[in-house]
Every structure is written in C-alpha cells, then in structure tokens.
Amino acid sequence: MRIVEFVKDVINRIDKNVNAMTLIELLLVSSMYSIMKFSNPQWFVENGIVENLQLVILSVAFLICLTAKSEKKFFVFCSFIVLFLMIRETNLGRAFFCEKFLAPDEICRWKNMKYGYLADVIRILLAIGIGVYAVYHKLWQPLWKYVSKAPVYIWDIGVMFFCAAVGAAAEFECIDSEILEECAETVMYMALAYCLWRYSRYKFEV
C-alpha cells in the first residue's frame, strides 16, 4: 500500500504549468528535425558553435548549483556532476593536446598520445571523489526529501529524459547522427539547468 500511496502522492505533486523557459524547451524539441535539415554541419563538430553553447549552458548550471538557497551540500554534489558533464563535452581539452602533440594525419584520440591514459585516470578519480562526497555527506537524505516532497516539474523533467534518450540513440550505428546527438544534448542541458534552478530555489514547508 505504501508504494501505491507514494505513487498517488507523486501524481498529486505533478506541476503541469508551462512557463516561458519550458515553452522554449518544447519548441526546440519540436524543431529538432528542421534544425538537422537546415543547419550548417560545421556548427556541430567538436569544439564547434553548438558544443561551445553547451559549455555556456553547463557553466550557468554550475553557477546555479553553487548559489543554491537550500540544501547547499546536495547542490555542491550536483555541481560536481555538472563539472563531470563539462569534462565529457571538452574531453579534457583533447582537441588542444591533439593539435600540440599529434601529427595532422593522426586520429585525435587520447590513446595515441604518450600520456593519454592520464585522461581516463582523471575521470575515474573525479567519479570516485563525487561518490565519496555523496556518501560522506549522506546525500541520499536530501535527495529523498526532493523525491518525496518537492513538485514534479513534469515538462522539464520529461524534456530532459527524452533528449537524453534521443542523444544516446543518435550514437547507434543505425542512426549515427552527430547533429541529432548535439541538438538533443543542448536541449537536455537547458532542461537540466532549469530543473536545477527550480529545485535549488524551492522552499520546503516547515
């Protein structure tokens, strides 16, 4: 019965309101096909316009986390996750190191550099550090607080998960569309940043 009650409570907390930012997200999702068809493919390459836009959005999300009004330790943890996403997008500045240390005809991969394995070591250490921080500060407690008491911004969360799925699917060989992947990731990061904003400013009833 508790599961049923929890589900009913979640349904009661669903926020279906569509404000300006949510509308922008929905419009971008509905415009993905047009963007893919008419955009310049060079905008979507590594270190291109779209990828740099993604970094701007993630930087905003990072600042949102660090300026949270409540549950600051939890949102510091969220800022680490955002930082991890930024590292993923920049690949630790791989393009810069390729230009410096690889020949023009070599494929830009960390494994092609002498100490390229250190990039994986850095990523692993960061992931471990994030996990240790979460356990040390018992961050499952504030997480459960949001899950069990905060509003469910259904449109923003839906856009975020939908775009995550589309971005992942775009990497499959049957689709293999870098433009679709980058479009989906950009909108996903926008929805993520907005969700972080809304939840970091939400005040629980005493």
mmCIF file with all atom_site columns, C-alpha atoms in Angstrom:
data_model
loop_
_atom_site.group_PDB
_atom_site.id
_atom_site.type_symbol
_atom_site.label_atom_id
_atom_site.label_alt_id
_atom_site.label_comp_id
_atom_site.label_asym_id
_atom_site.label_entity_id
_atom_site.label_seq_id
_atom_site.pdbx_PDB_ins_code
_atom_site.Cartn_x
_atom_site.Cartn_y
_atom_site.Cartn_z
_atom_site.occupancy
_atom_site.B_iso_or_equiv
_atom_site.pdbx_formal_charge
_atom_site.auth_seq_id
_atom_site.auth_comp_id
_atom_site.auth_asym_id
_atom_site.auth_atom_id
_atom_site.pdbx_PDB_model_num
ATOM 1   C CA . MET A 1 1   ? 0.000  0.000  0.000   1.00 0.00 ? 1   MET A CA 1
ATOM 2   C CA . ARG A 1 2   ? 2.861  2.374  0.726   1.00 0.00 ? 2   ARG A CA 1
ATOM 3   C CA . ILE A 1 3   ? 4.030  2.181  -2.896  1.00 0.00 ? 3   ILE A CA 1
ATOM 4   C CA . VAL A 1 4   ? 0.511  2.963  -4.098  1.00 0.00 ? 4   VAL A CA 1
ATOM 5   C CA . GLU A 1 5   ? 0.294  5.903  -1.682  1.00 0.00 ? 5   GLU A CA 1
ATOM 6   C CA . PHE A 1 6   ? 3.690  7.161  -2.827  1.00 0.00 ? 6   PHE A CA 1
ATOM 7   C CA . VAL A 1 7   ? 2.656  6.997  -6.485  1.00 0.00 ? 7   VAL A CA 1
ATOM 8   C CA . LYS A 1 8   ? -0.579 8.841  -5.698  1.00 0.00 ? 8   LYS A CA 1
ATOM 9   C CA . ASP A 1 9   ? 1.401  11.494 -3.826  1.00 0.00 ? 9   ASP A CA 1
ATOM 10  C CA . VAL A 1 10  ? 3.802  11.914 -6.773  1.00 0.00 ? 10  VAL A CA 1
ATOM 11  C CA . ILE A 1 11  ? 0.852  12.333 -9.143  1.00 0.00 ? 11  ILE A CA 1
ATOM 12  C CA . ASN A 1 12  ? -0.618 14.985 -6.852  1.00 0.00 ? 12  ASN A CA 1
ATOM 13  C CA . ARG A 1 13  ? 2.690  16.858 -6.889  1.00 0.00 ? 13  ARG A CA 1
ATOM 14  C CA . ILE A 1 14  ? 2.987  16.967 -10.679 1.00 0.00 ? 14  ILE A CA 1
ATOM 15  C CA . ASP A 1 15  ? 3.359  20.535 -11.902 1.00 0.00 ? 15  ASP A CA 1
ATOM 16  C CA . LYS A 1 16  ? 1.921  20.801 -15.428 1.00 0.00 ? 16  LYS A CA 1
ATOM 17  C CA . ASN A 1 17  ? 2.391  24.559 -15.786 1.00 0.00 ? 17  ASN A CA 1
ATOM 18  C CA . VAL A 1 18  ? 4.248  25.693 -18.894 1.00 0.00 ? 18  VAL A CA 1
ATOM 19  C CA . ASN A 1 19  ? 6.220  28.894 -18.387 1.00 0.00 ? 19  ASN A CA 1
ATOM 20  C CA . ALA A 1 20  ? 8.473  30.746 -20.820 1.00 0.00 ? 20  ALA A CA 1
ATOM 21  C CA . MET A 1 21  ? 11.572 28.579 -20.302 1.00 0.00 ? 21  MET A CA 1
ATOM 22  C CA . THR A 1 22  ? 9.608  25.339 -20.530 1.00 0.00 ? 22  THR A CA 1
ATOM 23  C CA . LEU A 1 23  ? 7.974  26.595 -23.726 1.00 0.00 ? 23  LEU A CA 1
ATOM 24  C CA . ILE A 1 24  ? 11.403 27.288 -25.247 1.00 0.00 ? 24  ILE A CA 1
ATOM 25  C CA . GLU A 1 25  ? 12.482 23.722 -24.407 1.00 0.00 ? 25  GLU A CA 1
ATOM 26  C CA . LEU A 1 26  ? 9.353  22.252 -26.009 1.00 0.00 ? 26  LEU A CA 1
ATOM 27  C CA . LEU A 1 27  ? 9.736  24.417 -29.109 1.00 0.00 ? 27  LEU A CA 1
ATOM 28  C CA . LEU A 1 28  ? 13.366 23.336 -29.507 1.00 0.00 ? 28  LEU A CA 1
ATOM 29  C CA . VAL A 1 29  ? 12.394 19.673 -29.196 1.00 0.00 ? 29  VAL A CA 1
ATOM 30  C CA . SER A 1 30  ? 9.713  20.088 -31.859 1.00 0.00 ? 30  SER A CA 1
ATOM 31  C CA . SER A 1 31  ? 12.203 21.935 -34.105 1.00 0.00 ? 31  SER A CA 1
ATOM 32  C CA . MET A 1 32  ? 14.970 19.316 -33.993 1.00 0.00 ? 32  MET A CA 1
ATOM 33  C CA . TYR A 1 33  ? 14.196 17.895 -37.423 1.00 0.00 ? 33  TYR A CA 1
ATOM 34  C CA . SER A 1 34  ? 14.244 21.355 -39.014 1.00 0.00 ? 34  SER A CA 1
ATOM 35  C CA . ILE A 1 35  ? 17.493 22.196 -37.237 1.00 0.00 ? 35  ILE A CA 1
ATOM 36  C CA . MET A 1 36  ? 19.060 18.962 -38.516 1.00 0.00 ? 36  MET A CA 1
ATOM 37  C CA . LYS A 1 37  ? 17.871 19.628 -42.068 1.00 0.00 ? 37  LYS A CA 1
ATOM 38  C CA . PHE A 1 38  ? 18.818 23.273 -42.485 1.00 0.00 ? 38  PHE A CA 1
ATOM 39  C CA . SER A 1 39  ? 21.775 23.883 -40.133 1.00 0.00 ? 39  SER A CA 1
ATOM 40  C CA . ASN A 1 40  ? 25.404 24.025 -41.163 1.00 0.00 ? 40  ASN A CA 1
ATOM 41  C CA . PRO A 1 41  ? 27.015 20.658 -40.178 1.00 0.00 ? 41  PRO A CA 1
ATOM 42  C CA . GLN A 1 42  ? 30.205 22.511 -39.190 1.00 0.00 ? 42  GLN A CA 1
ATOM 43  C CA . TRP A 1 43  ? 28.317 24.003 -36.231 1.00 0.00 ? 43  TRP A CA 1
ATOM 44  C CA . PHE A 1 44  ? 28.101 20.546 -34.655 1.00 0.00 ? 44  PHE A CA 1
ATOM 45  C CA . VAL A 1 45  ? 31.698 19.347 -34.878 1.00 0.00 ? 45  VAL A CA 1
ATOM 46  C CA . GLU A 1 46  ? 33.976 19.031 -31.841 1.00 0.00 ? 46  GLU A CA 1
ATOM 47  C CA . ASN A 1 47  ? 34.763 22.474 -30.398 1.00 0.00 ? 47  ASN A CA 1
ATOM 48  C CA . GLY A 1 48  ? 32.188 23.993 -32.757 1.00 0.00 ? 48  GLY A CA 1
ATOM 49  C CA . ILE A 1 49  ? 29.462 26.557 -32.089 1.00 0.00 ? 49  ILE A CA 1
ATOM 50  C CA . VAL A 1 50  ? 26.961 24.102 -30.605 1.00 0.00 ? 50  VAL A CA 1
ATOM 51  C CA . GLU A 1 51  ? 29.465 22.409 -28.318 1.00 0.00 ? 51  GLU A CA 1
ATOM 52  C CA . ASN A 1 52  ? 30.609 25.788 -27.003 1.00 0.00 ? 52  ASN A CA 1
ATOM 53  C CA . LEU A 1 53  ? 26.969 26.754 -26.446 1.00 0.00 ? 53  LEU A CA 1
ATOM 54  C CA . GLN A 1 54  ? 26.592 23.582 -24.410 1.00 0.00 ? 54  GLN A CA 1
ATOM 55  C CA . LEU A 1 55  ? 29.547 24.631 -22.263 1.00 0.00 ? 55  LEU A CA 1
ATOM 56  C CA . VAL A 1 56  ? 27.930 28.029 -21.664 1.00 0.00 ? 56  VAL A CA 1
ATOM 57  C CA . ILE A 1 57  ? 24.688 26.328 -20.567 1.00 0.00 ? 57  ILE A CA 1
ATOM 58  C CA . LEU A 1 58  ? 26.579 23.926 -18.285 1.00 0.00 ? 58  LEU A CA 1
ATOM 59  C CA . SER A 1 59  ? 28.561 26.830 -16.819 1.00 0.00 ? 59  SER A CA 1
ATOM 60  C CA . VAL A 1 60  ? 25.260 28.509 -15.943 1.00 0.00 ? 60  VAL A CA 1
ATOM 61  C CA . ALA A 1 61  ? 24.055 25.233 -14.385 1.00 0.00 ? 61  ALA A CA 1
ATOM 62  C CA . PHE A 1 62  ? 27.297 25.046 -12.392 1.00 0.00 ? 62  PHE A CA 1
ATOM 63  C CA . LEU A 1 63  ? 26.771 28.570 -11.006 1.00 0.00 ? 63  LEU A CA 1
ATOM 64  C CA . ILE A 1 64  ? 23.136 27.772 -10.207 1.00 0.00 ? 64  ILE A CA 1
ATOM 65  C CA . CYS A 1 65  ? 24.292 24.849 -8.071  1.00 0.00 ? 65  CYS A CA 1
ATOM 66  C CA . LEU A 1 66  ? 26.903 26.893 -6.231  1.00 0.00 ? 66  LEU A CA 1
ATOM 67  C CA . THR A 1 67  ? 24.380 29.643 -5.433  1.00 0.00 ? 67  THR A CA 1
ATOM 68  C CA . ALA A 1 68  ? 21.614 27.313 -4.213  1.00 0.00 ? 68  ALA A CA 1
ATOM 69  C CA . LYS A 1 69  ? 19.411 28.770 -1.487  1.00 0.00 ? 69  LYS A CA 1
ATOM 70  C CA . SER A 1 70  ? 18.861 25.478 0.345   1.00 0.00 ? 70  SER A CA 1
ATOM 71  C CA . GLU A 1 71  ? 20.464 22.038 0.741   1.00 0.00 ? 71  GLU A CA 1
ATOM 72  C CA . LYS A 1 72  ? 23.816 23.522 -0.245  1.00 0.00 ? 72  LYS A CA 1
ATOM 73  C CA . LYS A 1 73  ? 25.834 20.312 0.195   1.00 0.00 ? 73  LYS A CA 1
ATOM 74  C CA . PHE A 1 74  ? 23.462 18.468 -2.096  1.00 0.00 ? 74  PHE A CA 1
ATOM 75  C CA . PHE A 1 75  ? 23.786 21.122 -4.776  1.00 0.00 ? 75  PHE A CA 1
ATOM 76  C CA . VAL A 1 76  ? 27.571 21.168 -4.429  1.00 0.00 ? 76  VAL A CA 1
ATOM 77  C CA . PHE A 1 77  ? 27.292 17.484 -5.321  1.00 0.00 ? 77  PHE A CA 1
ATOM 78  C CA . CYS A 1 78  ? 25.120 18.479 -8.310  1.00 0.00 ? 78  CYS A CA 1
ATOM 79  C CA . SER A 1 79  ? 27.796 20.995 -9.322  1.00 0.00 ? 79  SER A CA 1
ATOM 80  C CA . PHE A 1 80  ? 30.326 18.131 -9.405  1.00 0.00 ? 80  PHE A CA 1
ATOM 81  C CA . ILE A 1 81  ? 28.002 16.211 -11.729 1.00 0.00 ? 81  ILE A CA 1
ATOM 82  C CA . VAL A 1 82  ? 27.731 19.272 -13.979 1.00 0.00 ? 82  VAL A CA 1
ATOM 83  C CA . LEU A 1 83  ? 31.518 19.616 -13.918 1.00 0.00 ? 83  LEU A CA 1
ATOM 84  C CA . PHE A 1 84  ? 31.775 15.970 -14.967 1.00 0.00 ? 84  PHE A CA 1
ATOM 85  C CA . LEU A 1 85  ? 29.468 16.729 -17.907 1.00 0.00 ? 85  LEU A CA 1
ATOM 86  C CA . MET A 1 86  ? 31.646 19.694 -18.875 1.00 0.00 ? 86  MET A CA 1
ATOM 87  C CA . ILE A 1 87  ? 34.707 17.461 -18.821 1.00 0.00 ? 87  ILE A CA 1
ATOM 88  C CA . ARG A 1 88  ? 32.844 14.975 -21.005 1.00 0.00 ? 88  ARG A CA 1
ATOM 89  C CA . GLU A 1 89  ? 31.983 17.687 -23.532 1.00 0.00 ? 89  GLU A CA 1
ATOM 90  C CA . THR A 1 90  ? 35.507 19.105 -23.690 1.00 0.00 ? 90  THR A CA 1
ATOM 91  C CA . ASN A 1 91  ? 37.148 15.685 -23.277 1.00 0.00 ? 91  ASN A CA 1
ATOM 92  C CA . LEU A 1 92  ? 39.657 17.425 -21.013 1.00 0.00 ? 92  LEU A CA 1
ATOM 93  C CA . GLY A 1 93  ? 40.707 19.702 -23.865 1.00 0.00 ? 93  GLY A CA 1
ATOM 94  C CA . ARG A 1 94  ? 41.641 16.806 -26.123 1.00 0.00 ? 94  ARG A CA 1
ATOM 95  C CA . ALA A 1 95  ? 41.491 18.878 -29.323 1.00 0.00 ? 95  ALA A CA 1
ATOM 96  C CA . PHE A 1 96  ? 44.139 21.267 -27.928 1.00 0.00 ? 96  PHE A CA 1
ATOM 97  C CA . PHE A 1 97  ? 46.503 18.432 -26.982 1.00 0.00 ? 97  PHE A CA 1
ATOM 98  C CA . CYS A 1 98  ? 45.965 16.698 -30.326 1.00 0.00 ? 98  CYS A CA 1
ATOM 99  C CA . GLU A 1 99  ? 46.987 19.860 -32.121 1.00 0.00 ? 99  GLU A CA 1
ATOM 100 C CA . LYS A 1 100 ? 50.106 20.159 -29.948 1.00 0.00 ? 100 LYS A CA 1
ATOM 101 C CA . PHE A 1 101 ? 51.302 16.562 -29.769 1.00 0.00 ? 101 PHE A CA 1
ATOM 102 C CA . LEU A 1 102 ? 49.877 14.638 -32.733 1.00 0.00 ? 102 LEU A CA 1
ATOM 103 C CA . ALA A 1 103 ? 50.650 14.838 -36.424 1.00 0.00 ? 103 ALA A CA 1
ATOM 104 C CA . PRO A 1 104 ? 47.911 16.370 -38.637 1.00 0.00 ? 104 PRO A CA 1
ATOM 105 C CA . ASP A 1 105 ? 47.140 12.966 -40.193 1.00 0.00 ? 105 ASP A CA 1
ATOM 106 C CA . GLU A 1 106 ? 46.731 11.156 -36.825 1.00 0.00 ? 106 GLU A CA 1
ATOM 107 C CA . ILE A 1 107 ? 43.282 10.460 -35.389 1.00 0.00 ? 107 ILE A CA 1
ATOM 108 C CA . CYS A 1 108 ? 42.619 12.659 -32.357 1.00 0.00 ? 108 CYS A CA 1
ATOM 109 C CA . ARG A 1 109 ? 42.456 10.073 -29.560 1.00 0.00 ? 109 ARG A CA 1
ATOM 110 C CA . TRP A 1 110 ? 43.953 10.085 -26.089 1.00 0.00 ? 110 TRP A CA 1
ATOM 111 C CA . LYS A 1 111 ? 45.370 6.601  -26.657 1.00 0.00 ? 111 LYS A CA 1
ATOM 112 C CA . ASN A 1 112 ? 47.507 7.998  -29.475 1.00 0.00 ? 112 ASN A CA 1
ATOM 113 C CA . MET A 1 113 ? 49.369 10.297 -27.049 1.00 0.00 ? 113 MET A CA 1
ATOM 114 C CA . LYS A 1 114 ? 52.223 9.232  -24.809 1.00 0.00 ? 114 LYS A CA 1
ATOM 115 C CA . TYR A 1 115 ? 50.477 10.036 -21.533 1.00 0.00 ? 115 TYR A CA 1
ATOM 116 C CA . GLY A 1 116 ? 46.937 9.968  -22.852 1.00 0.00 ? 116 GLY A CA 1
ATOM 117 C CA . TYR A 1 117 ? 45.912 7.308  -20.332 1.00 0.00 ? 117 TYR A CA 1
ATOM 118 C CA . LEU A 1 118 ? 46.022 10.028 -17.659 1.00 0.00 ? 118 LEU A CA 1
ATOM 119 C CA . ALA A 1 119 ? 42.762 11.438 -19.053 1.00 0.00 ? 119 ALA A CA 1
ATOM 120 C CA . ASP A 1 120 ? 40.954 8.245  -18.023 1.00 0.00 ? 120 ASP A CA 1
ATOM 121 C CA . VAL A 1 121 ? 42.694 8.312  -14.636 1.00 0.00 ? 121 VAL A CA 1
ATOM 122 C CA . ILE A 1 122 ? 41.457 11.874 -14.023 1.00 0.00 ? 122 ILE A CA 1
ATOM 123 C CA . ARG A 1 123 ? 37.891 10.941 -14.967 1.00 0.00 ? 123 ARG A CA 1
ATOM 124 C CA . ILE A 1 124 ? 37.930 7.878  -12.703 1.00 0.00 ? 124 ILE A CA 1
ATOM 125 C CA . LEU A 1 125 ? 39.348 9.842  -9.761  1.00 0.00 ? 125 LEU A CA 1
ATOM 126 C CA . LEU A 1 126 ? 36.713 12.537 -10.206 1.00 0.00 ? 126 LEU A CA 1
ATOM 127 C CA . ALA A 1 127 ? 33.933 9.924  -10.290 1.00 0.00 ? 127 ALA A CA 1
ATOM 128 C CA . ILE A 1 128 ? 35.306 8.295  -7.127  1.00 0.00 ? 128 ILE A CA 1
ATOM 129 C CA . GLY A 1 129 ? 35.588 11.704 -5.458  1.00 0.00 ? 129 GLY A CA 1
ATOM 130 C CA . ILE A 1 130 ? 31.964 12.515 -6.289  1.00 0.00 ? 130 ILE A CA 1
ATOM 131 C CA . GLY A 1 131 ? 30.867 9.170  -4.842  1.00 0.00 ? 131 GLY A CA 1
ATOM 132 C CA . VAL A 1 132 ? 32.881 9.662  -1.649  1.00 0.00 ? 132 VAL A CA 1
ATOM 133 C CA . TYR A 1 133 ? 31.446 13.168 -1.201  1.00 0.00 ? 133 TYR A CA 1
ATOM 134 C CA . ALA A 1 134 ? 27.897 11.830 -1.590  1.00 0.00 ? 134 ALA A CA 1
ATOM 135 C CA . VAL A 1 135 ? 28.425 9.054  0.966   1.00 0.00 ? 135 VAL A CA 1
ATOM 136 C CA . TYR A 1 136 ? 30.279 11.251 3.464   1.00 0.00 ? 136 TYR A CA 1
ATOM 137 C CA . HIS A 1 137 ? 27.512 13.867 3.496   1.00 0.00 ? 137 HIS A CA 1
ATOM 138 C CA . LYS A 1 138 ? 24.690 11.274 3.371   1.00 0.00 ? 138 LYS A CA 1
ATOM 139 C CA . LEU A 1 139 ? 23.219 12.968 0.325   1.00 0.00 ? 139 LEU A CA 1
ATOM 140 C CA . TRP A 1 140 ? 20.544 10.305 -0.111  1.00 0.00 ? 140 TRP A CA 1
ATOM 141 C CA . GLN A 1 141 ? 18.677 12.154 2.662   1.00 0.00 ? 141 GLN A CA 1
ATOM 142 C CA . PRO A 1 142 ? 18.163 15.494 0.823   1.00 0.00 ? 142 PRO A CA 1
ATOM 143 C CA . LEU A 1 143 ? 17.661 13.548 -2.425  1.00 0.00 ? 143 LEU A CA 1
ATOM 144 C CA . TRP A 1 144 ? 14.784 11.639 -0.838  1.00 0.00 ? 144 TRP A CA 1
ATOM 145 C CA . LYS A 1 145 ? 13.431 14.906 0.519   1.00 0.00 ? 145 LYS A CA 1
ATOM 146 C CA . TYR A 1 146 ? 13.140 16.270 -3.024  1.00 0.00 ? 146 TYR A CA 1
ATOM 147 C CA . VAL A 1 147 ? 11.763 12.998 -4.382  1.00 0.00 ? 147 VAL A CA 1
ATOM 148 C CA . SER A 1 148 ? 9.115  12.714 -1.686  1.00 0.00 ? 148 SER A CA 1
ATOM 149 C CA . LYS A 1 149 ? 8.113  16.339 -1.103  1.00 0.00 ? 149 LYS A CA 1
ATOM 150 C CA . ALA A 1 150 ? 9.085  18.663 -3.958  1.00 0.00 ? 150 ALA A CA 1
ATOM 151 C CA . PRO A 1 151 ? 6.927  19.422 -7.024  1.00 0.00 ? 151 PRO A CA 1
ATOM 152 C CA . VAL A 1 152 ? 7.455  17.252 -10.085 1.00 0.00 ? 152 VAL A CA 1
ATOM 153 C CA . TYR A 1 153 ? 8.120  19.624 -12.984 1.00 0.00 ? 153 TYR A CA 1
ATOM 154 C CA . ILE A 1 154 ? 6.850  17.102 -15.476 1.00 0.00 ? 154 ILE A CA 1
ATOM 155 C CA . TRP A 1 155 ? 7.540  19.015 -18.717 1.00 0.00 ? 155 TRP A CA 1
ATOM 156 C CA . ASP A 1 156 ? 11.130 19.982 -17.883 1.00 0.00 ? 156 ASP A CA 1
ATOM 157 C CA . ILE A 1 157 ? 11.970 16.541 -16.493 1.00 0.00 ? 157 ILE A CA 1
ATOM 158 C CA . GLY A 1 158 ? 10.261 14.909 -19.466 1.00 0.00 ? 158 GLY A CA 1
ATOM 159 C CA . VAL A 1 159 ? 12.225 17.015 -21.953 1.00 0.00 ? 159 VAL A CA 1
ATOM 160 C CA . MET A 1 160 ? 15.471 16.210 -20.130 1.00 0.00 ? 160 MET A CA 1
ATOM 161 C CA . PHE A 1 161 ? 14.947 12.421 -20.204 1.00 0.00 ? 161 PHE A CA 1
ATOM 162 C CA . PHE A 1 162 ? 13.528 12.445 -23.737 1.00 0.00 ? 162 PHE A CA 1
ATOM 163 C CA . CYS A 1 163 ? 16.546 14.332 -25.068 1.00 0.00 ? 163 CYS A CA 1
ATOM 164 C CA . ALA A 1 164 ? 18.923 12.071 -23.132 1.00 0.00 ? 164 ALA A CA 1
ATOM 165 C CA . ALA A 1 165 ? 17.317 9.056  -24.839 1.00 0.00 ? 165 ALA A CA 1
ATOM 166 C CA . VAL A 1 166 ? 17.431 10.719 -28.279 1.00 0.00 ? 166 VAL A CA 1
ATOM 167 C CA . GLY A 1 167 ? 21.063 11.730 -27.789 1.00 0.00 ? 167 GLY A CA 1
ATOM 168 C CA . ALA A 1 168 ? 22.005 8.180  -26.800 1.00 0.00 ? 168 ALA A CA 1
ATOM 169 C CA . ALA A 1 169 ? 20.058 6.693  -29.722 1.00 0.00 ? 169 ALA A CA 1
ATOM 170 C CA . ALA A 1 170 ? 21.780 9.081  -32.153 1.00 0.00 ? 170 ALA A CA 1
ATOM 171 C CA . GLU A 1 171 ? 25.093 7.351  -31.383 1.00 0.00 ? 171 GLU A CA 1
ATOM 172 C CA . PHE A 1 172 ? 23.814 3.960  -32.558 1.00 0.00 ? 172 PHE A CA 1
ATOM 173 C CA . GLU A 1 173 ? 25.088 2.811  -35.933 1.00 0.00 ? 173 GLU A CA 1
ATOM 174 C CA . CYS A 1 174 ? 21.559 2.603  -37.345 1.00 0.00 ? 174 CYS A CA 1
ATOM 175 C CA . ILE A 1 175 ? 21.104 6.372  -36.777 1.00 0.00 ? 175 ILE A CA 1
ATOM 176 C CA . ASP A 1 176 ? 24.642 7.739  -36.376 1.00 0.00 ? 176 ASP A CA 1
ATOM 177 C CA . SER A 1 177 ? 23.743 11.430 -36.484 1.00 0.00 ? 177 SER A CA 1
ATOM 178 C CA . GLU A 1 178 ? 26.155 13.826 -34.811 1.00 0.00 ? 178 GLU A CA 1
ATOM 179 C CA . ILE A 1 179 ? 23.786 16.739 -35.477 1.00 0.00 ? 179 ILE A CA 1
ATOM 180 C CA . LEU A 1 180 ? 20.858 14.975 -33.777 1.00 0.00 ? 180 LEU A CA 1
ATOM 181 C CA . GLU A 1 181 ? 23.081 13.981 -30.862 1.00 0.00 ? 181 GLU A CA 1
ATOM 182 C CA . GLU A 1 182 ? 24.337 17.531 -30.307 1.00 0.00 ? 182 GLU A CA 1
ATOM 183 C CA . CYS A 1 183 ? 20.847 19.032 -30.701 1.00 0.00 ? 183 CYS A CA 1
ATOM 184 C CA . ALA A 1 184 ? 19.422 16.633 -28.133 1.00 0.00 ? 184 ALA A CA 1
ATOM 185 C CA . GLU A 1 185 ? 22.298 17.229 -25.708 1.00 0.00 ? 185 GLU A CA 1
ATOM 186 C CA . THR A 1 186 ? 21.921 21.007 -25.962 1.00 0.00 ? 186 THR A CA 1
ATOM 187 C CA . VAL A 1 187 ? 18.213 20.911 -25.105 1.00 0.00 ? 187 VAL A CA 1
ATOM 188 C CA . MET A 1 188 ? 18.863 18.323 -22.388 1.00 0.00 ? 188 MET A CA 1
ATOM 189 C CA . TYR A 1 189 ? 21.411 20.630 -20.740 1.00 0.00 ? 189 TYR A CA 1
ATOM 190 C CA . MET A 1 190 ? 18.955 23.530 -20.932 1.00 0.00 ? 190 MET A CA 1
ATOM 191 C CA . ALA A 1 191 ? 16.270 21.445 -19.201 1.00 0.00 ? 191 ALA A CA 1
ATOM 192 C CA . LEU A 1 192 ? 18.807 20.233 -16.631 1.00 0.00 ? 192 LEU A CA 1
ATOM 193 C CA . ALA A 1 193 ? 19.938 23.776 -15.827 1.00 0.00 ? 193 ALA A CA 1
ATOM 194 C CA . TYR A 1 194 ? 16.340 24.922 -15.451 1.00 0.00 ? 194 TYR A CA 1
ATOM 195 C CA . CYS A 1 195 ? 15.444 21.974 -13.204 1.00 0.00 ? 195 CYS A CA 1
ATOM 196 C CA . LEU A 1 196 ? 18.471 22.748 -11.042 1.00 0.00 ? 196 LEU A CA 1
ATOM 197 C CA . TRP A 1 197 ? 17.350 26.369 -10.851 1.00 0.00 ? 197 TRP A CA 1
ATOM 198 C CA . ARG A 1 198 ? 13.800 25.476 -9.835  1.00 0.00 ? 198 ARG A CA 1
ATOM 199 C CA . TYR A 1 199 ? 14.758 22.895 -7.235  1.00 0.00 ? 199 TYR A CA 1
ATOM 200 C CA . SER A 1 200 ? 17.663 24.897 -5.786  1.00 0.00 ? 200 SER A CA 1
ATOM 201 C CA . ARG A 1 201 ? 15.256 27.797 -5.182  1.00 0.00 ? 201 ARG A CA 1
ATOM 202 C CA . TYR A 1 202 ? 12.364 25.684 -3.905  1.00 0.00 ? 202 TYR A CA 1
ATOM 203 C CA . LYS A 1 203 ? 11.470 26.214 -0.245  1.00 0.00 ? 203 LYS A CA 1
ATOM 204 C CA . PHE A 1 204 ? 10.022 23.289 1.658   1.00 0.00 ? 204 PHE A CA 1
ATOM 205 C CA . GLU A 1 205 ? 7.155  23.905 4.041   1.00 0.00 ? 205 GLU A CA 1
ATOM 206 C CA . VAL A 1 206 ? 8.238  23.774 7.663   1.00 0.00 ? 206 VAL A CA 1
#
